[in-house]
Amino acid sequence: MPKITFDLQVYPFDIDFIGHVNNSVYIQWMEIGRTKLLEAIGMPIQEIVQQGFAPVLVETNIVYKTPLYLGECVQVEMWISQLKNASAIMQFCFYNQQRILAAQGWQKGLFVEKQTMRPRRLGSEERSLFLPYVHSSVDAQGTNLLISVP
C-alpha cells in the first residue's frame, strides 16, 4: 500500500534558539502531508471547501527522537492508520538525511460541515479514495506502528 512521501529542506526560519528545528515546524510539515494526501486522492482542500465541508484537526501527538538542523533535507512519510465514517488517524515519520528517525507522530482529523461545524460522514465513494493509503497497525515489514493511538 502506498504512503505519501516527500522531502523538505530545513530553512533558517525553521530553527529555534537552541539551533535545531522548532517543535512547531513539525505541525506545519504535518499540514503539508495532509494537503498532499488530499491532493493525491483527488480531493484538494479548495474543492472540498467549495462543496461545503472541511477537514479539521482534533488531536496532535509528536515524539521527538533526534534533532534536525539547518540545511538538512528531511524525508516525511505519512499514511492513514485508522479510517472511520467522519474521521481518520494519520501517522507521520520524519527522517534525516541518513534515514534516521528524527520524529514520529499522529493526528486525528475530522470532516465537518462548514456551516454547522458538525461532523460530516464520508460517502462510500469518498471513503474509497482514502483506502489505498490506509495501513493496518502492522506495516509491510511486520513491525508495529511507531505511535500507538488511544
PDB file of C-alpha atoms in Angstrom:
ATOM      1  CA  MET A   1       0.000   0.000   0.000  1.00  0.00           C
ATOM      2  CA  PRO A   2       1.297   3.467  -0.860  1.00  0.00           C
ATOM      3  CA  LYS A   3       2.353   6.161   1.572  1.00  0.00           C
ATOM      4  CA  ILE A   4       2.627   9.865   0.942  1.00  0.00           C
ATOM      5  CA  THR A   5       6.364  10.597   0.844  1.00  0.00           C
ATOM      6  CA  PHE A   6       8.014  13.961   0.256  1.00  0.00           C
ATOM      7  CA  ASP A   7      11.217  15.842   1.029  1.00  0.00           C
ATOM      8  CA  LEU A   8      11.563  19.163   2.808  1.00  0.00           C
ATOM      9  CA  GLN A   9      14.529  21.442   3.342  1.00  0.00           C
ATOM     10  CA  VAL A  10      15.273  22.924   6.786  1.00  0.00           C
ATOM     11  CA  TYR A  11      15.450  26.713   6.425  1.00  0.00           C
ATOM     12  CA  PRO A  12      16.685  29.404   8.875  1.00  0.00           C
ATOM     13  CA  PHE A  13      13.096  30.296   9.837  1.00  0.00           C
ATOM     14  CA  ASP A  14      12.555  26.664  10.975  1.00  0.00           C
ATOM     15  CA  ILE A  15      15.305  26.908  13.608  1.00  0.00           C
ATOM     16  CA  ASP A  16      14.720  27.749  17.286  1.00  0.00           C
ATOM     17  CA  PHE A  17      17.028  29.452  19.790  1.00  0.00           C
ATOM     18  CA  ILE A  18      18.847  26.157  20.524  1.00  0.00           C
ATOM     19  CA  GLY A  19      19.818  25.732  16.864  1.00  0.00           C
ATOM     20  CA  HIS A  20      17.561  22.876  15.755  1.00  0.00           C
ATOM     21  CA  VAL A  21      14.141  22.629  14.107  1.00  0.00           C
ATOM     22  CA  ASN A  22      11.462  24.144  16.342  1.00  0.00           C
ATOM     23  CA  ASN A  23       8.737  21.785  17.529  1.00  0.00           C
ATOM     24  CA  SER A  24       6.004  23.875  15.892  1.00  0.00           C
ATOM     25  CA  VAL A  25       7.560  23.286  12.454  1.00  0.00           C
ATOM     26  CA  TYR A  26       6.683  19.585  12.621  1.00  0.00           C
ATOM     27  CA  ILE A  27       2.998  20.543  12.860  1.00  0.00           C
ATOM     28  CA  GLN A  28       3.398  22.673   9.720  1.00  0.00           C
ATOM     29  CA  TRP A  29       5.056  19.723   7.984  1.00  0.00           C
ATOM     30  CA  MET A  30       2.133  17.509   9.030  1.00  0.00           C
ATOM     31  CA  GLU A  31      -0.217  20.004   7.402  1.00  0.00           C
ATOM     32  CA  ILE A  32       1.793  19.773   4.184  1.00  0.00           C
ATOM     33  CA  GLY A  33       1.391  15.985   4.377  1.00  0.00           C
ATOM     34  CA  ARG A  34      -2.369  16.187   4.905  1.00  0.00           C
ATOM     35  CA  THR A  35      -2.645  18.595   1.975  1.00  0.00           C
ATOM     36  CA  LYS A  36      -0.610  16.230  -0.238  1.00  0.00           C
ATOM     37  CA  LEU A  37      -2.818  13.305   0.821  1.00  0.00           C
ATOM     38  CA  LEU A  38      -5.997  15.162  -0.163  1.00  0.00           C
ATOM     39  CA  GLU A  39      -4.418  16.144  -3.482  1.00  0.00           C
ATOM     40  CA  ALA A  40      -3.266  12.543  -4.121  1.00  0.00           C
ATOM     41  CA  ILE A  41      -6.784  11.167  -3.697  1.00  0.00           C
ATOM     42  CA  GLY A  42      -8.343  13.887  -5.861  1.00  0.00           C
ATOM     43  CA  MET A  43      -9.969  15.901  -3.067  1.00  0.00           C
ATOM     44  CA  PRO A  44      -7.879  19.097  -2.848  1.00  0.00           C
ATOM     45  CA  ILE A  45      -8.836  21.350   0.054  1.00  0.00           C
ATOM     46  CA  GLN A  46     -10.075  24.222  -2.115  1.00  0.00           C
ATOM     47  CA  GLU A  47     -12.530  21.872  -3.869  1.00  0.00           C
ATOM     48  CA  ILE A  48     -13.972  20.262  -0.743  1.00  0.00           C
ATOM     49  CA  VAL A  49     -14.375  23.657   0.922  1.00  0.00           C
ATOM     50  CA  GLN A  50     -16.375  24.789  -2.123  1.00  0.00           C
ATOM     51  CA  GLN A  51     -18.564  21.707  -1.582  1.00  0.00           C
ATOM     52  CA  GLY A  52     -19.414  22.891   1.927  1.00  0.00           C
ATOM     53  CA  PHE A  53     -17.194  20.747   4.143  1.00  0.00           C
ATOM     54  CA  ALA A  54     -13.681  20.938   5.527  1.00  0.00           C
ATOM     55  CA  PRO A  55     -11.042  18.897   7.353  1.00  0.00           C
ATOM     56  CA  VAL A  56     -10.241  19.955  10.928  1.00  0.00           C
ATOM     57  CA  LEU A  57      -7.814  18.578  13.484  1.00  0.00           C
ATOM     58  CA  VAL A  58      -8.913  17.371  16.894  1.00  0.00           C
ATOM     59  CA  GLU A  59      -5.634  15.952  18.218  1.00  0.00           C
ATOM     60  CA  THR A  60      -1.886  16.013  17.532  1.00  0.00           C
ATOM     61  CA  ASN A  61       0.871  13.931  19.130  1.00  0.00           C
ATOM     62  CA  ILE A  62       4.598  14.100  18.313  1.00  0.00           C
ATOM     63  CA  VAL A  63       7.570  12.240  19.790  1.00  0.00           C
ATOM     64  CA  TYR A  64      10.953  13.840  19.056  1.00  0.00           C
ATOM     65  CA  LYS A  65      13.826  11.355  18.693  1.00  0.00           C
ATOM     66  CA  THR A  66      16.831  13.292  17.349  1.00  0.00           C
ATOM     67  CA  PRO A  67      17.199  16.934  16.284  1.00  0.00           C
ATOM     68  CA  LEU A  68      17.174  18.229  12.728  1.00  0.00           C
ATOM     69  CA  TYR A  69      19.438  21.133  11.766  1.00  0.00           C
ATOM     70  CA  LEU A  70      19.695  23.994   9.298  1.00  0.00           C
ATOM     71  CA  GLY A  71      20.340  22.826   5.747  1.00  0.00           C
ATOM     72  CA  GLU A  72      19.290  19.228   6.305  1.00  0.00           C
ATOM     73  CA  CYS A  73      16.913  17.501   3.942  1.00  0.00           C
ATOM     74  CA  VAL A  74      14.017  15.852   5.760  1.00  0.00           C
ATOM     75  CA  GLN A  75      12.031  12.969   4.311  1.00  0.00           C
ATOM     76  CA  VAL A  76       8.444  12.754   5.501  1.00  0.00           C
ATOM     77  CA  GLU A  77       6.262   9.665   5.250  1.00  0.00           C
ATOM     78  CA  MET A  78       2.579   9.654   6.112  1.00  0.00           C
ATOM     79  CA  TRP A  79      -0.283   7.200   5.922  1.00  0.00           C
ATOM     80  CA  ILE A  80      -3.662   6.567   7.495  1.00  0.00           C
ATOM     81  CA  SER A  81      -3.764   4.036  10.316  1.00  0.00           C
ATOM     82  CA  GLN A  82      -7.480   4.322  11.031  1.00  0.00           C
ATOM     83  CA  LEU A  83     -10.366   5.444   8.820  1.00  0.00           C
ATOM     84  CA  LYS A  84     -13.821   5.867  10.309  1.00  0.00           C
ATOM     85  CA  ASN A  85     -17.026   7.365   8.928  1.00  0.00           C
ATOM     86  CA  ALA A  86     -16.085  11.008   9.552  1.00  0.00           C
ATOM     87  CA  SER A  87     -12.566  10.842  10.999  1.00  0.00           C
ATOM     88  CA  ALA A  88      -9.112   9.431  10.383  1.00  0.00           C
ATOM     89  CA  ILE A  89      -5.847   8.905  12.245  1.00  0.00           C
ATOM     90  CA  MET A  90      -2.834   9.930  10.182  1.00  0.00           C
ATOM     91  CA  GLN A  91       0.662   8.690  11.069  1.00  0.00           C
ATOM     92  CA  PHE A  92       3.866  10.616  10.284  1.00  0.00           C
ATOM     93  CA  CYS A  93       7.577   9.754  10.298  1.00  0.00           C
ATOM     94  CA  PHE A  94      10.320  12.349   9.821  1.00  0.00           C
ATOM     95  CA  TYR A  95      13.762  11.093   8.752  1.00  0.00           C
ATOM     96  CA  ASN A  96      17.075  12.933   8.485  1.00  0.00           C
ATOM     97  CA  GLN A  97      19.462  12.615   5.533  1.00  0.00           C
ATOM     98  CA  GLN A  98      20.952   9.411   6.966  1.00  0.00           C
ATOM     99  CA  ARG A  99      17.436   7.908   7.123  1.00  0.00           C
ATOM    100  CA  ILE A 100      17.487   8.053  10.939  1.00  0.00           C
ATOM    101  CA  LEU A 101      14.080   8.628  12.509  1.00  0.00           C
ATOM    102  CA  ALA A 102      14.079  12.198  13.842  1.00  0.00           C
ATOM    103  CA  ALA A 103      10.444  12.332  14.977  1.00  0.00           C
ATOM    104  CA  GLN A 104       7.167  10.467  14.668  1.00  0.00           C
ATOM    105  CA  GLY A 105       3.627  11.485  15.317  1.00  0.00           C
ATOM    106  CA  TRP A 106      -0.025  11.181  14.578  1.00  0.00           C
ATOM    107  CA  GLN A 107      -3.010  13.429  14.128  1.00  0.00           C
ATOM    108  CA  LYS A 108      -6.707  12.796  14.369  1.00  0.00           C
ATOM    109  CA  GLY A 109      -8.688  14.650  11.731  1.00  0.00           C
ATOM    110  CA  LEU A 110     -12.388  15.068  11.242  1.00  0.00           C
ATOM    111  CA  PHE A 111     -14.505  16.249   8.329  1.00  0.00           C
ATOM    112  CA  VAL A 112     -17.112  18.846   9.289  1.00  0.00           C
ATOM    113  CA  GLU A 113     -19.914  20.718   7.570  1.00  0.00           C
ATOM    114  CA  LYS A 114     -18.666  24.292   7.149  1.00  0.00           C
ATOM    115  CA  GLN A 115     -21.960  25.913   8.138  1.00  0.00           C
ATOM    116  CA  THR A 116     -22.619  23.931  11.322  1.00  0.00           C
ATOM    117  CA  MET A 117     -19.122  22.636  12.207  1.00  0.00           C
ATOM    118  CA  ARG A 118     -20.804  19.290  12.899  1.00  0.00           C
ATOM    119  CA  PRO A 119     -19.130  16.040  11.789  1.00  0.00           C
ATOM    120  CA  ARG A 120     -19.745  15.049   8.179  1.00  0.00           C
ATOM    121  CA  ARG A 121     -19.654  11.388   7.193  1.00  0.00           C
ATOM    122  CA  LEU A 122     -17.719  10.427   4.105  1.00  0.00           C
ATOM    123  CA  GLY A 123     -19.772   8.933   1.316  1.00  0.00           C
ATOM    124  CA  SER A 124     -18.772   5.451   0.134  1.00  0.00           C
ATOM    125  CA  GLU A 125     -17.122   6.907  -2.992  1.00  0.00           C
ATOM    126  CA  GLU A 126     -15.167   9.465  -0.963  1.00  0.00           C
ATOM    127  CA  ARG A 127     -14.149   6.847   1.578  1.00  0.00           C
ATOM    128  CA  SER A 128     -12.864   4.522  -1.148  1.00  0.00           C
ATOM    129  CA  LEU A 129     -10.449   7.244  -2.310  1.00  0.00           C
ATOM    130  CA  PHE A 130      -8.628   7.068   1.060  1.00  0.00           C
ATOM    131  CA  LEU A 131      -8.390   3.260   1.206  1.00  0.00           C
ATOM    132  CA  PRO A 132      -5.106   2.873  -0.736  1.00  0.00           C
ATOM    133  CA  TYR A 133      -3.376   4.948   1.988  1.00  0.00           C
ATOM    134  CA  VAL A 134      -4.839   3.013   4.921  1.00  0.00           C
ATOM    135  CA  HIS A 135      -2.289   0.734   6.558  1.00  0.00           C
ATOM    136  CA  SER A 136      -3.215  -1.563   9.408  1.00  0.00           C
ATOM    137  CA  SER A 137      -1.496  -1.388  12.789  1.00  0.00           C
ATOM    138  CA  VAL A 138       1.262  -3.538  11.316  1.00  0.00           C
ATOM    139  CA  ASP A 139       3.233  -2.200   8.361  1.00  0.00           C
ATOM    140  CA  ALA A 140       4.617  -4.091   5.385  1.00  0.00           C
ATOM    141  CA  GLN A 141       7.751  -5.118   7.288  1.00  0.00           C
ATOM    142  CA  GLY A 142       5.614  -6.632  10.033  1.00  0.00           C
ATOM    143  CA  THR A 143       6.546  -4.065  12.668  1.00  0.00           C
ATOM    144  CA  ASN A 144       4.032  -2.330  14.878  1.00  0.00           C
ATOM    145  CA  LEU A 145       3.097   1.265  14.265  1.00  0.00           C
ATOM    146  CA  LEU A 146       5.600   3.635  15.731  1.00  0.00           C
ATOM    147  CA  ILE A 147       2.988   5.562  17.689  1.00  0.00           C
ATOM    148  CA  SER A 148       0.049   3.884  19.317  1.00  0.00           C
ATOM    149  CA  VAL A 149      -3.167   5.834  19.291  1.00  0.00           C
ATOM    150  CA  PRO A 150      -5.571   5.707  22.244  1.00  0.00           C
TER     151      PRO A 150
END
